[in-house]
Tab-separated table of N, CA, C and O in Angstrom:
chain	number	residue	atom	x	y	z
N	1	MET	N	-35.414	160.001	88.826
N	1	MET	CA	-36.863	160.246	88.922
N	1	MET	C	-37.158	161.589	88.344
N	1	MET	O	-38.167	161.729	87.610
N	2	SER	N	-36.463	162.649	88.687
N	2	SER	CA	-36.810	163.962	88.158
N	2	SER	C	-36.534	164.044	86.674
N	2	SER	O	-37.183	164.830	85.984
N	3	THR	N	-35.612	163.256	86.162
N	3	THR	CA	-35.320	163.260	84.752
N	3	THR	C	-36.511	162.722	84.013
N	3	THR	O	-36.887	163.265	82.928
N	4	GLN	N	-37.185	161.704	84.546
N	4	GLN	CA	-38.346	161.158	83.881
N	4	GLN	C	-39.487	162.162	83.845
N	4	GLN	O	-40.213	162.252	82.831
N	5	ILE	N	-39.640	162.906	84.897
N	5	ILE	CA	-40.685	163.954	84.966
N	5	ILE	C	-40.436	165.012	83.895
N	5	ILE	O	-41.354	165.463	83.162
N	6	VAL	N	-39.177	165.391	83.728
N	6	VAL	CA	-38.822	166.419	82.736
N	6	VAL	C	-39.088	165.860	81.333
N	6	VAL	O	-39.637	166.614	80.483
N	7	ILE	N	-38.770	164.630	81.082
N	7	ILE	CA	-39.003	164.006	79.776
N	7	ILE	C	-40.500	163.897	79.473
N	7	ILE	O	-40.910	164.276	78.399
N	8	VAL	N	-41.242	163.455	80.459
N	8	VAL	CA	-42.708	163.394	80.241
N	8	VAL	C	-43.291	164.799	79.978
N	8	VAL	O	-44.145	164.947	79.139
N	9	LEU	N	-42.879	165.785	80.752
N	9	LEU	CA	-43.393	167.160	80.546
N	9	LEU	C	-43.000	167.654	79.149
N	9	LEU	O	-43.805	168.283	78.470
N	10	ALA	N	-41.762	167.388	78.717
N	10	ALA	CA	-41.342	167.812	77.391
N	10	ALA	C	-42.110	167.126	76.268
N	10	ALA	O	-42.589	167.783	75.300
N	11	ILE	N	-42.405	165.866	76.425
N	11	ILE	CA	-43.260	165.157	75.464
N	11	ILE	C	-44.642	165.664	75.491
N	11	ILE	O	-45.237	165.865	74.380
N	12	GLY	N	-45.172	165.957	76.594
N	12	GLY	CA	-46.540	166.491	76.744
N	12	GLY	C	-46.686	167.861	76.070
N	12	GLY	O	-47.589	168.106	75.298
N	13	VAL	N	-45.705	168.735	76.353
N	13	VAL	CA	-45.715	170.107	75.767
N	13	VAL	C	-45.583	169.946	74.265
N	13	VAL	O	-46.240	170.661	73.458
N	14	SER	N	-44.704	169.073	73.798
N	14	SER	CA	-44.508	168.895	72.333
N	14	SER	C	-45.801	168.381	71.647
N	14	SER	O	-46.164	168.854	70.608
N	15	ALA	N	-46.478	167.473	72.323
N	15	ALA	CA	-47.697	166.902	71.784
N	15	ALA	C	-48.827	167.996	71.699
N	15	ALA	O	-49.524	168.120	70.739
N	16	ILE	N	-48.911	168.789	72.754
N	16	ILE	CA	-49.904	169.908	72.759
N	16	ILE	C	-49.537	170.875	71.619
N	16	ILE	O	-50.469	171.363	70.971
N	17	ALA	N	-48.289	171.196	71.459
N	17	ALA	CA	-47.906	172.135	70.416
N	17	ALA	C	-48.251	171.605	69.022
N	17	ALA	O	-48.763	172.310	68.158
N	18	VAL	N	-48.014	170.299	68.852
N	18	VAL	CA	-48.304	169.710	67.513
N	18	VAL	C	-49.833	169.704	67.296
N	18	VAL	O	-50.304	170.057	66.172
N	19	LEU	N	-50.595	169.400	68.276
N	19	LEU	CA	-52.070	169.383	68.176
N	19	LEU	C	-52.539	170.780	67.896
N	19	LEU	O	-53.476	170.980	67.048
N	20	ALA	N	-51.972	171.810	68.493
N	20	ALA	CA	-52.370	173.189	68.279
N	20	ALA	C	-52.088	173.603	66.830
N	20	ALA	O	-52.932	174.251	66.177
N	21	CYS	N	-50.913	173.223	66.369
N	21	CYS	CA	-50.550	173.544	64.960
N	21	CYS	C	-51.545	172.844	63.972
N	21	CYS	O	-51.998	173.464	62.999
N	22	VAL	N	-51.834	171.616	64.199
N	22	VAL	CA	-52.777	170.879	63.323
N	22	VAL	C	-54.180	171.525	63.372
N	22	VAL	O	-54.796	171.693	62.335
N	23	ALA	N	-54.591	171.986	64.573
N	23	ALA	CA	-55.892	172.615	64.706
N	23	ALA	C	-55.895	173.893	63.936
N	23	ALA	O	-56.864	174.262	63.263
N	24	LEU	N	-54.829	174.690	64.003
N	24	LEU	CA	-54.751	175.928	63.297
N	24	LEU	C	-54.806	175.752	61.790
N	24	LEU	O	-55.455	176.488	61.037
N	25	ILE	N	-54.123	174.679	61.304
N	25	ILE	CA	-54.121	174.393	59.898
N	25	ILE	C	-55.551	174.011	59.443
N	25	ILE	O	-56.026	174.472	58.375
N	26	VAL	N	-56.200	173.182	60.230
N	26	VAL	CA	-57.560	172.739	59.880
N	26	VAL	C	-58.468	173.946	59.864
N	26	VAL	O	-59.299	174.118	58.956
N	27	ILE	N	-58.390	174.816	60.853
N	27	ILE	CA	-59.264	176.014	60.928
N	27	ILE	C	-59.008	176.896	59.703
N	27	ILE	O	-59.952	177.409	59.102
N	28	ALA	N	-57.754	177.083	59.347
N	28	ALA	CA	-57.438	177.944	58.217
N	28	ALA	C	-58.024	177.356	56.912
N	28	ALA	O	-58.582	178.085	56.076
N	29	ARG	N	-57.972	176.056	56.737
N	29	ARG	CA	-58.544	175.413	55.511
N	29	ARG	C	-60.034	175.496	55.521
N	29	ARG	O	-60.698	175.729	54.482
N	30	LEU	N	-60.647	175.344	56.682
N	30	LEU	CA	-62.125	175.467	56.757
N	30	LEU	C	-62.545	176.883	56.437
N	30	LEU	O	-63.584	177.059	55.727
N	31	ARG	N	-61.856	177.862	56.979
N	31	ARG	CA	-62.227	179.276	56.667
N	31	ARG	C	-62.085	179.533	55.183
N	31	ARG	O	-62.979	180.193	54.629
N	32	ARG	N	-61.069	178.996	54.565
N	32	ARG	CA	-60.886	179.227	53.147
N	32	ARG	C	-61.991	178.512	52.359
N	32	ARG	O	-62.527	179.133	51.385
N	33	SER	N	-62.322	177.340	52.750
N	33	SER	CA	-63.456	176.586	52.079
N	33	SER	C	-64.747	177.324	52.250
N	33	SER	O	-65.514	177.507	51.294
N	34	ILE	N	-65.056	177.828	53.456
N	34	ILE	CA	-66.313	178.539	53.707
N	34	ILE	C	-66.299	179.837	52.871
N	34	ILE	O	-67.374	180.181	52.306
N	35	LYS	N	-65.206	180.488	52.831
N	35	LYS	CA	-65.122	181.772	52.070
N	35	LYS	C	-65.396	181.461	50.585
N	35	LYS	O	-66.167	182.248	49.924
N	36	THR	N	-64.853	180.434	50.075
N	36	THR	CA	-65.088	180.065	48.664
N	36	THR	C	-66.557	179.783	48.446
N	36	THR	O	-67.143	180.153	47.407
N	37	GLN	N	-67.159	179.089	49.353
N	37	GLN	CA	-68.625	178.729	49.252
N	37	GLN	C	-69.447	179.975	49.223
N	37	GLN	O	-70.420	180.139	48.455
N	38	PHE	N	-69.150	180.957	50.115
N	38	PHE	CA	-69.883	182.200	50.152
N	38	PHE	C	-69.722	183.034	48.914
N	38	PHE	O	-70.655	183.591	48.389
N	39	GLU	N	-68.496	182.990	48.308
N	39	GLU	CA	-68.242	183.721	47.054
N	39	GLU	C	-69.126	183.061	45.943
N	39	GLU	O	-69.649	183.766	45.068
N	40	THR	N	-69.163	181.713	45.977
N	40	THR	CA	-70.007	181.043	44.951
N	40	THR	C	-71.436	181.409	45.100
N	40	THR	O	-72.166	181.657	44.086
N	41	LEU	N	-71.939	181.422	46.306
N	41	LEU	CA	-73.367	181.839	46.549
N	41	LEU	C	-73.558	183.270	46.113
N	41	LEU	O	-74.666	183.548	45.512
N	42	GLU	N	-72.685	184.140	46.416
N	42	GLU	CA	-72.868	185.538	46.006
N	42	GLU	C	-72.907	185.665	44.494
N	42	GLU	O	-73.713	186.386	43.909
N	43	ASN	N	-72.056	184.889	43.818
N	43	ASN	CA	-72.073	184.931	42.315
N	43	ASN	C	-73.416	184.399	41.803
N	43	ASN	O	-73.958	184.948	40.830
N	44	LEU	N	-73.907	183.349	42.377
N	44	LEU	CA	-75.188	182.792	41.942
N	44	LEU	C	-76.327	183.761	42.176
N	44	LEU	O	-77.167	183.917	41.302
N	45	ILE	N	-76.328	184.396	43.316
N	45	ILE	CA	-77.339	185.398	43.626
N	45	ILE	C	-77.284	186.572	42.672
N	45	ILE	O	-78.281	187.065	42.151
N	46	ALA	N	-76.073	186.984	42.389
N	46	ALA	CA	-75.905	188.110	41.415
N	46	ALA	C	-76.336	187.736	40.066
N	46	ALA	O	-76.999	188.549	39.397
N	47	THR	N	-76.147	186.486	39.682
N	47	THR	CA	-76.612	186.002	38.351
N	47	THR	C	-78.131	185.957	38.348
N	47	THR	O	-78.734	186.414	37.336
N	48	VAL	N	-78.759	185.516	39.411
N	48	VAL	CA	-80.225	185.469	39.428
N	48	VAL	C	-80.797	186.866	39.438
N	48	VAL	O	-81.751	187.165	38.684
N	49	ARG	N	-80.183	187.797	40.165
N	49	ARG	CA	-80.687	189.172	40.166
N	49	ARG	C	-80.521	189.786	38.818
N	49	ARG	O	-81.396	190.560	38.351
N	50	ALA	N	-79.408	189.519	38.119
N	50	ALA	CA	-79.153	190.112	36.838
N	50	ALA	C	-80.213	189.588	35.812
N	50	ALA	O	-80.687	190.316	34.975
N	51	SER	N	-80.559	188.298	35.920
N	51	SER	CA	-81.510	187.766	34.997
N	51	SER	C	-82.911	188.280	35.284
N	51	SER	O	-83.751	188.386	34.423
N	52	GLN	N	-83.229	188.562	36.555
N	52	GLN	CA	-84.561	189.088	36.890
N	52	GLN	C	-84.659	190.535	36.494
N	52	GLN	O	-85.764	190.995	36.265
N	53	ALA	N	-83.628	191.301	36.372
N	53	ALA	CA	-83.714	192.698	36.033
N	53	ALA	C	-84.240	192.883	34.645
N	53	ALA	O	-84.860	193.882	34.318
N	54	HIS	N	-84.031	191.898	33.753
N	54	HIS	CA	-84.501	192.006	32.384
N	54	HIS	C	-85.982	191.679	32.233
N	54	HIS	O	-86.651	192.036	31.224
N	55	ASP	N	-86.500	191.032	33.196
N	55	ASP	CA	-87.952	190.662	33.159
N	55	ASP	C	-88.793	191.866	33.629
N	55	ASP	O	-88.738	192.147	34.840
N	56	GLU	N	-89.388	192.510	32.731
N	56	GLU	CA	-90.248	193.647	33.125
N	56	GLU	C	-91.701	193.292	33.051
N	56	GLU	O	-92.116	192.514	32.161
N	57	PRO	N	-92.532	193.786	33.947
N	57	PRO	CA	-93.909	193.441	33.902
N	57	PRO	C	-94.604	193.981	32.605
N	57	PRO	O	-94.220	195.095	32.172
N	58	ARG	N	-95.462	193.268	32.034
N	58	ARG	CA	-96.161	193.688	30.830
N	58	ARG	C	-97.143	194.746	31.106
N	58	ARG	O	-97.891	194.664	32.119
N	59	LYS	N	-97.232	195.705	30.272
N	59	LYS	CA	-98.216	196.762	30.441
N	59	LYS	C	-99.539	196.275	29.889
N	59	LYS	O	-99.615	195.676	28.809
N	60	PRO	N	-100.636	196.565	30.578
N	60	PRO	CA	-101.942	196.153	30.041
N	60	PRO	C	-102.231	196.962	28.770
N	60	PRO	O	-102.031	198.141	28.728
N	61	SER	N	-102.779	196.283	27.757
N	61	SER	CA	-103.121	196.910	26.499
N	61	SER	C	-104.565	197.327	26.483
N	61	SER	O	-105.433	196.594	26.766
């Protein structure tokens, strides 16, 4: 009887450990993806700002 309890506990702890590792991997990939998206947005914003810097208001004649 006590052997079954130990086996069930070992399987439960192993399952929790595997789920925790999978969760950490998923979180790491999501963070990397979000970081890449923010870098892309920053590049786009920098491009828009650079193109707006050349547009100067016309002086009235």
